[in-house]
Amino acid sequence: MTIGKQAPKLKAGDEIRILSPSRSLSIVSEKNRLIAQQKLEQLGFTVSFSQHVLESDDFTSSSIESRVADLHEAFADSKVKGILTAIGGYNANQLLAHLDYELIGSHPKRLCGYSDITALSHAIYAKTGLITYAGPQFFTFGMQQGNEYTTAYFQRMMLEEGSIQIQSSPEWSDDTWYLDQDQRIFHRNVGPYAIHEGEAHGTIVGGNLCTLNLLQGTPYMPSLEGTILFVEDDYGSSPATFDRDLQSLLHQPGFDQVRGIIIGRFQQASHMTEKLLRKIISSKKELASIPVIADADFGHTTPQFTYPIGGKASICARNGMIDLEICE
């Protein structure tokens, strides 16, 4: 098992570097970029941008060389204390064989992002032991409504000491907020539910499921032994593809020592239902003896809590009650 080490907590005045290891920040409107920057500055941070953050090619990304250079520069810069990825995408795994993990491990920073960034965050954790974070990206802070929960849990994880008891958000959304900040659609959140009850404590691994599976059989896949897995998927998923991707993860070495699974809320376009998800989970004999929790507040819907990859989680699901606690 990789031994987790953490970068120092952030504090007021610290510099956060924005970079684009997947898609380019240029796909985010200038208006929403400015909102995001101002929000982070209101939280007390200094915001800087990497040299190639707006570079864009035929894949709305940039060259491997540009992305690697920006990442190395951010880790090497002693003024930079945190790193926020601009947005997700499809190709962060292109960088993994080109990274200087000795440089990264010897200059620990708090790197945060989700979706395609799952490949990058887990590779860094697997190769260096540095705890990384699944949570909001720079793009996320451009949201003007319904972002209070996301912001609060980001602050708790990044600035405050001690463990964090995860409470459910009062409402959630899966709308295209970035196209129209005024016409928003919110749904009442009934909270997570237990497919299998039980108790577990373990090391946190996981994020976007189909991206995590890209690491299977590579040096960039963390050990699954003694873990609690956090998994979610996006609008491109379906019940059938989620079933297939989950089964692939179950086949990995060490899965028999996974202690629990927490599943993030599905996007509406996936057409996943509680009935179908229960059927998928019940078909996996590997999961019969461990707690499985669904509809937690992370993934591609909003809002989302921030959690540490390589940190610790405790689950207690008994008699319809669910307690989730995370810490570094």
CSV table of C-alpha atoms in Angstrom, one decimal:
chain,number,residue,atom,x,y,z
A,1,MET,CA,0.0,0.0,0.0
A,2,THR,CA,1.3,3.4,-0.9
A,3,ILE,CA,2.0,5.5,2.2
A,4,GLY,CA,0.2,8.8,2.0
A,5,LYS,CA,2.0,12.1,2.7
A,6,GLN,CA,0.2,15.5,2.5
A,7,ALA,CA,1.2,18.9,1.5
A,8,PRO,CA,0.8,21.7,4.1
A,9,LYS,CA,-2.7,23.1,4.6
A,10,LEU,CA,-3.5,26.2,2.6
A,11,LYS,CA,-3.9,29.6,4.2
A,12,ALA,CA,-5.0,33.1,3.3
A,13,GLY,CA,-2.7,34.7,0.8
A,14,ASP,CA,-1.4,31.4,-0.6
A,15,GLU,CA,-0.9,31.2,-4.4
A,16,ILE,CA,-3.0,28.7,-6.4
A,17,ARG,CA,-1.8,27.9,-9.9
A,18,ILE,CA,-4.4,27.2,-12.6
A,19,LEU,CA,-3.2,24.8,-15.3
A,20,SER,CA,-4.8,22.6,-18.1
A,21,PRO,CA,-3.5,19.0,-18.0
A,22,SER,CA,-6.5,17.9,-20.0
A,23,ARG,CA,-8.7,20.2,-22.0
A,24,SER,CA,-7.8,23.9,-22.4
A,25,LEU,CA,-9.1,26.6,-20.2
A,26,SER,CA,-9.9,28.4,-23.4
A,27,ILE,CA,-13.2,26.5,-23.7
A,28,VAL,CA,-14.5,28.3,-20.6
A,29,SER,CA,-16.0,31.7,-21.4
A,30,GLU,CA,-14.0,34.7,-20.3
A,31,LYS,CA,-16.9,35.8,-18.1
A,32,ASN,CA,-17.0,32.5,-16.2
A,33,ARG,CA,-13.2,32.5,-15.9
A,34,LEU,CA,-13.3,36.0,-14.3
A,35,ILE,CA,-16.1,34.8,-11.9
A,36,ALA,CA,-14.0,31.8,-10.9
A,37,GLN,CA,-10.9,33.9,-10.3
A,38,GLN,CA,-12.8,36.5,-8.3
A,39,LYS,CA,-14.4,33.7,-6.1
A,40,LEU,CA,-11.0,32.2,-5.3
A,41,GLU,CA,-9.6,35.7,-4.5
A,42,GLN,CA,-12.6,36.3,-2.2
A,43,LEU,CA,-11.6,33.1,-0.4
A,44,GLY,CA,-8.3,34.7,0.3
A,45,PHE,CA,-6.1,33.1,-2.3
A,46,THR,CA,-3.8,34.6,-4.9
A,47,VAL,CA,-4.5,33.2,-8.4
A,48,SER,CA,-1.9,32.6,-11.1
A,49,PHE,CA,-2.2,30.9,-14.5
A,50,SER,CA,0.3,28.6,-16.2
A,51,GLN,CA,2.0,29.7,-19.4
A,52,HIS,CA,0.0,27.3,-21.6
A,53,VAL,CA,-3.3,27.3,-19.8
A,54,LEU,CA,-5.1,28.8,-22.8
A,55,GLU,CA,-3.3,26.9,-25.5
A,56,SER,CA,-5.7,24.9,-27.7
A,57,ASP,CA,-5.3,22.4,-30.5
A,58,ASP,CA,-7.5,20.2,-32.7
A,59,PHE,CA,-8.5,18.3,-29.5
A,60,THR,CA,-9.2,21.5,-27.5
A,61,SER,CA,-6.1,20.5,-25.5
A,62,SER,CA,-2.4,21.3,-25.9
A,63,SER,CA,0.8,19.4,-26.6
A,64,ILE,CA,2.1,16.9,-24.1
A,65,GLU,CA,5.2,19.1,-23.8
A,66,SER,CA,3.2,22.2,-22.9
A,67,ARG,CA,1.1,20.4,-20.3
A,68,VAL,CA,4.1,18.7,-18.7
A,69,ALA,CA,6.1,21.9,-18.6
A,70,ASP,CA,3.2,23.7,-16.8
A,71,LEU,CA,2.8,21.0,-14.3
A,72,HIS,CA,6.5,20.7,-13.5
A,73,GLU,CA,6.8,24.5,-13.2
A,74,ALA,CA,3.9,24.7,-10.8
A,75,PHE,CA,5.4,22.0,-8.5
A,76,ALA,CA,8.9,23.6,-8.7
A,77,ASP,CA,7.7,27.1,-7.9
A,78,SER,CA,8.1,27.6,-4.1
A,79,LYS,CA,5.5,30.4,-4.2
A,80,VAL,CA,2.8,28.0,-5.4
A,81,LYS,CA,1.0,26.2,-2.6
A,82,GLY,CA,-2.0,24.7,-4.4
A,83,ILE,CA,-2.8,23.6,-8.0
A,84,LEU,CA,-6.3,23.7,-9.5
A,85,THR,CA,-6.9,22.0,-12.8
A,86,ALA,CA,-8.8,24.1,-15.3
A,87,ILE,CA,-11.4,21.5,-16.4
A,88,GLY,CA,-11.6,17.8,-17.3
A,89,GLY,CA,-11.4,16.2,-20.7
A,90,TYR,CA,-10.0,13.0,-22.2
A,91,ASN,CA,-6.2,12.9,-22.3
A,92,ALA,CA,-4.6,13.6,-19.0
A,93,ASN,CA,-3.2,10.0,-19.1
A,94,GLN,CA,-0.9,11.1,-22.0
A,95,LEU,CA,1.2,12.9,-19.5
A,96,LEU,CA,1.9,10.0,-17.0
A,97,ALA,CA,5.1,8.6,-18.6
A,98,HIS,CA,6.6,12.1,-19.1
A,99,LEU,CA,6.3,13.4,-15.5
A,100,ASP,CA,9.2,13.9,-13.1
A,101,TYR,CA,7.8,12.1,-10.1
A,102,GLU,CA,10.9,12.9,-8.0
A,103,LEU,CA,10.4,16.6,-8.6
A,104,ILE,CA,6.7,16.3,-7.8
A,105,GLY,CA,7.3,14.2,-4.6
A,106,SER,CA,10.0,16.5,-3.3
A,107,HIS,CA,7.8,19.7,-3.8
A,108,PRO,CA,4.4,18.7,-2.4
A,109,LYS,CA,1.5,20.8,-3.4
A,110,ARG,CA,-2.3,20.4,-3.0
A,111,LEU,CA,-3.5,19.3,-6.5
A,112,CYS,CA,-7.3,19.2,-6.9
A,113,GLY,CA,-9.6,18.3,-9.8
A,114,TYR,CA,-11.9,15.6,-10.9
A,115,SER,CA,-13.2,13.7,-14.0
A,116,ASP,CA,-10.3,13.1,-16.4
A,117,ILE,CA,-7.9,14.4,-13.7
A,118,THR,CA,-8.5,11.1,-11.9
A,119,ALA,CA,-5.7,9.6,-14.1
A,120,LEU,CA,-3.2,12.3,-13.1
A,121,SER,CA,-4.1,12.5,-9.4
A,122,HIS,CA,-3.9,8.7,-8.9
A,123,ALA,CA,-0.6,8.4,-10.9
A,124,ILE,CA,1.0,11.0,-8.6
A,125,TYR,CA,-0.3,9.3,-5.5
A,126,ALA,CA,0.8,5.8,-6.7
A,127,LYS,CA,4.3,7.0,-7.7
A,128,THR,CA,5.1,9.5,-4.9
A,129,GLY,CA,2.7,8.8,-2.0
A,130,LEU,CA,1.5,12.4,-2.2
A,131,ILE,CA,-2.1,12.8,-1.2
A,132,THR,CA,-4.1,14.5,-4.1
A,133,TYR,CA,-7.6,15.7,-4.0
A,134,ALA,CA,-10.8,14.9,-5.9
A,135,GLY,CA,-12.9,18.1,-5.8
A,136,PRO,CA,-13.8,21.3,-7.7
A,137,GLN,CA,-11.8,22.5,-10.6
A,138,PHE,CA,-11.1,26.1,-11.5
A,139,PHE,CA,-14.1,25.9,-13.9
A,140,THR,CA,-16.4,24.9,-10.9
A,141,PHE,CA,-15.8,28.2,-9.1
A,142,GLY,CA,-17.4,30.0,-12.0
A,143,MET,CA,-20.8,28.8,-10.8
A,144,GLN,CA,-22.7,31.7,-9.2
A,145,GLN,CA,-25.6,29.8,-7.7
A,146,GLY,CA,-25.8,26.5,-5.8
A,147,ASN,CA,-22.0,26.3,-5.1
A,148,GLU,CA,-22.0,27.1,-1.4
A,149,TYR,CA,-21.7,23.4,-0.4
A,150,THR,CA,-18.9,22.8,-2.8
A,151,THR,CA,-17.0,25.8,-1.6
A,152,ALA,CA,-17.5,25.0,2.1
A,153,TYR,CA,-16.1,21.5,1.8
A,154,PHE,CA,-13.2,22.6,-0.3
A,155,GLN,CA,-12.3,25.1,2.4
A,156,ARG,CA,-12.7,22.5,5.1
A,157,MET,CA,-10.4,20.1,3.4
A,158,MET,CA,-7.8,22.6,2.2
A,159,LEU,CA,-7.6,25.0,5.1
A,160,GLU,CA,-8.8,23.4,8.3
A,161,GLU,CA,-7.4,20.7,10.5
A,162,GLY,CA,-9.2,17.5,11.7
A,163,SER,CA,-11.6,15.0,10.2
A,164,ILE,CA,-14.7,16.0,8.3
A,165,GLN,CA,-18.1,14.6,8.8
A,166,ILE,CA,-19.9,14.6,5.4
A,167,GLN,CA,-23.4,15.9,5.5
A,168,SER,CA,-25.7,15.8,2.5
A,169,SER,CA,-26.3,18.9,0.4
A,170,PRO,CA,-29.9,20.3,0.6
A,171,GLU,CA,-30.2,20.2,-3.1
A,172,TRP,CA,-28.4,19.2,-6.3
A,173,SER,CA,-28.3,20.2,-9.9
A,174,ASP,CA,-27.3,18.6,-13.3
A,175,ASP,CA,-28.0,21.6,-15.5
A,176,THR,CA,-25.8,23.4,-18.0
A,177,TRP,CA,-25.2,26.3,-15.6
A,178,TYR,CA,-22.2,27.5,-17.6
A,179,LEU,CA,-24.5,28.4,-20.5
A,180,ASP,CA,-27.1,30.3,-18.4
A,181,GLN,CA,-26.3,31.3,-14.8
A,182,ASP,CA,-29.8,32.7,-14.2
A,183,GLN,CA,-32.0,29.8,-15.4
A,184,ARG,CA,-31.0,27.0,-13.0
A,185,ILE,CA,-32.7,23.8,-12.1
A,186,PHE,CA,-32.3,22.4,-8.6
A,187,HIS,CA,-33.6,19.2,-7.1
A,188,ARG,CA,-34.2,18.3,-3.4
A,189,ASN,CA,-31.5,16.0,-2.2
A,190,VAL,CA,-32.9,13.0,-0.2
A,191,GLY,CA,-29.3,11.9,0.6
A,192,PRO,CA,-27.3,8.8,0.0
A,193,TYR,CA,-28.7,5.3,0.5
A,194,ALA,CA,-27.1,2.0,1.5
A,195,ILE,CA,-27.3,-0.9,-1.0
A,196,HIS,CA,-25.3,-3.0,1.5
A,197,GLU,CA,-25.1,-1.9,5.1
A,198,GLY,CA,-22.0,-2.3,7.3
A,199,GLU,CA,-19.0,-0.5,8.7
A,200,ALA,CA,-15.5,0.0,7.2
A,201,HIS,CA,-12.4,2.1,7.6
A,202,GLY,CA,-9.7,2.4,4.9
A,203,THR,CA,-7.6,4.4,2.5
A,204,ILE,CA,-9.4,6.4,-0.1
A,205,VAL,CA,-8.8,5.6,-3.7
A,206,GLY,CA,-11.1,6.4,-6.6
A,207,GLY,CA,-12.8,9.0,-8.8
A,208,ASN,CA,-14.2,8.8,-12.3
A,209,LEU,CA,-14.6,5.1,-12.9
A,210,CYS,CA,-13.9,4.9,-16.6
A,211,THR,CA,-10.8,7.1,-16.2
A,212,LEU,CA,-9.5,5.1,-13.2
A,213,ASN,CA,-9.8,2.0,-15.3
A,214,LEU,CA,-7.3,3.4,-17.8
A,215,LEU,CA,-4.6,2.9,-15.2
A,216,GLN,CA,-5.2,-0.9,-14.8
A,217,GLY,CA,-2.1,-2.9,-15.5
A,218,THR,CA,0.2,0.2,-15.4
A,219,PRO,CA,2.6,1.5,-12.7
A,220,TYR,CA,0.2,4.4,-12.2
A,221,MET,CA,-2.6,2.3,-10.6
A,222,PRO,CA,-2.6,2.5,-6.7
A,223,SER,CA,-3.0,-0.6,-4.7
A,224,LEU,CA,-6.6,-1.5,-3.8
A,225,GLU,CA,-5.7,-3.3,-0.6
A,226,GLY,CA,-7.3,-1.9,2.5
A,227,THR,CA,-9.2,0.8,0.5
A,228,ILE,CA,-12.6,2.4,0.4
A,229,LEU,CA,-13.3,3.0,-3.2
A,230,PHE,CA,-15.0,6.2,-4.3
A,231,VAL,CA,-16.5,5.8,-7.9
A,232,GLU,CA,-18.6,7.9,-10.2
A,233,ASP,CA,-19.3,8.4,-13.8
A,234,ASP,CA,-20.5,11.1,-16.2
A,235,TYR,CA,-23.2,11.7,-18.8
A,236,GLY,CA,-21.5,9.3,-21.2
A,237,SER,CA,-22.1,6.4,-18.9
A,238,SER,CA,-25.1,4.1,-18.9
A,239,PRO,CA,-26.2,1.3,-16.6
A,240,ALA,CA,-24.6,-1.3,-19.0
A,241,THR,CA,-21.3,0.6,-19.3
A,242,PHE,CA,-21.1,1.3,-15.5
A,243,ASP,CA,-21.7,-2.4,-14.9
A,244,ARG,CA,-18.9,-3.3,-17.3
A,245,ASP,CA,-16.5,-0.8,-15.9
A,246,LEU,CA,-17.2,-1.7,-12.3
A,247,GLN,CA,-16.7,-5.4,-13.1
A,248,SER,CA,-13.3,-4.6,-14.6
A,249,LEU,CA,-12.3,-2.9,-11.4
A,250,LEU,CA,-13.5,-5.9,-9.4
A,251,HIS,CA,-11.1,-8.1,-11.4
A,252,GLN,CA,-8.0,-6.1,-10.3
A,253,PRO,CA,-5.4,-7.6,-7.9
A,254,GLY,CA,-6.2,-6.7,-4.3
A,255,PHE,CA,-9.9,-6.1,-4.8
A,256,ASP,CA,-10.6,-8.9,-2.4
A,257,GLN,CA,-9.2,-6.5,0.3
A,258,VAL,CA,-11.4,-3.6,-0.6
A,259,ARG,CA,-13.4,-2.7,2.5
A,260,GLY,CA,-16.2,-0.6,1.1
A,261,ILE,CA,-17.5,1.4,-1.9
A,262,ILE,CA,-19.1,4.8,-2.1
A,263,ILE,CA,-20.8,5.7,-5.4
A,264,GLY,CA,-21.3,9.3,-6.5
A,265,ARG,CA,-24.5,10.7,-7.9
A,266,PHE,CA,-25.1,9.8,-11.5
A,267,GLN,CA,-25.9,12.4,-14.2
A,268,GLN,CA,-29.5,12.2,-15.5
A,269,ALA,CA,-28.3,11.5,-19.0
A,270,SER,CA,-26.9,8.1,-17.8
A,271,HIS,CA,-30.4,6.9,-17.1
A,272,MET,CA,-29.2,5.1,-14.0
A,273,THR,CA,-32.0,4.4,-11.5
A,274,GLU,CA,-31.8,3.1,-7.9
A,275,LYS,CA,-33.5,-0.1,-9.1
A,276,LEU,CA,-30.9,-0.7,-11.8
A,277,LEU,CA,-28.0,0.2,-9.6
A,278,ARG,CA,-29.2,-2.2,-6.9
A,279,LYS,CA,-29.5,-5.0,-9.5
A,280,ILE,CA,-25.9,-4.3,-10.8
A,281,ILE,CA,-24.5,-4.4,-7.2
A,282,SER,CA,-26.4,-7.5,-6.2
A,283,SER,CA,-25.0,-9.3,-9.3
A,284,LYS,CA,-21.4,-8.9,-7.9
A,285,LYS,CA,-20.6,-11.6,-5.4
A,286,GLU,CA,-17.3,-9.7,-4.6
A,287,LEU,CA,-19.4,-7.0,-3.0
A,288,ALA,CA,-21.7,-9.1,-0.9
A,289,SER,CA,-19.8,-8.7,2.4
A,290,ILE,CA,-18.8,-5.0,2.2
A,291,PRO,CA,-20.8,-1.8,2.7
A,292,VAL,CA,-21.9,-0.1,-0.6
A,293,ILE,CA,-23.3,3.4,-0.5
A,294,ALA,CA,-24.8,5.2,-3.4
A,295,ASP,CA,-25.9,8.8,-4.4
A,296,ALA,CA,-23.2,10.6,-2.4
A,297,ASP,CA,-22.4,14.2,-3.2
A,298,PHE,CA,-19.5,13.9,-5.6
A,299,GLY,CA,-19.0,13.4,-9.3
A,300,HIS,CA,-20.3,15.2,-12.3
A,301,THR,CA,-23.4,16.7,-10.7
A,302,THR,CA,-23.2,19.6,-8.3
A,303,PRO,CA,-22.5,20.3,-5.6
A,304,GLN,CA,-19.6,18.1,-4.5
A,305,PHE,CA,-17.5,17.6,-1.4
A,306,THR,CA,-13.7,17.4,-1.7
A,307,TYR,CA,-12.0,14.2,-0.6
A,308,PRO,CA,-8.3,13.2,-0.3
A,309,ILE,CA,-7.0,10.4,-2.5
A,310,GLY,CA,-4.7,8.6,-0.1
A,311,GLY,CA,-6.5,9.9,2.9
A,312,LYS,CA,-8.8,7.9,5.2
A,313,ALA,CA,-12.6,7.3,5.2
A,314,SER,CA,-14.9,5.7,7.7
A,315,ILE,CA,-18.3,4.4,6.8
A,316,CYS,CA,-21.1,3.3,9.2
A,317,ALA,CA,-24.4,2.3,7.5
A,318,ARG,CA,-26.9,0.8,9.9
A,319,ASN,CA,-30.7,0.8,10.2
A,320,GLY,CA,-31.1,3.3,7.3
A,321,MET,CA,-28.6,5.7,8.8
A,322,ILE,CA,-25.3,6.6,7.0
A,323,ASP,CA,-22.3,8.2,8.5
A,324,LEU,CA,-19.3,9.1,6.4
A,325,GLU,CA,-16.1,10.7,7.8
A,326,ILE,CA,-13.0,11.6,5.9
A,327,CYS,CA,-9.6,12.9,6.9
A,328,GLU,CA,-6.1,13.2,5.6
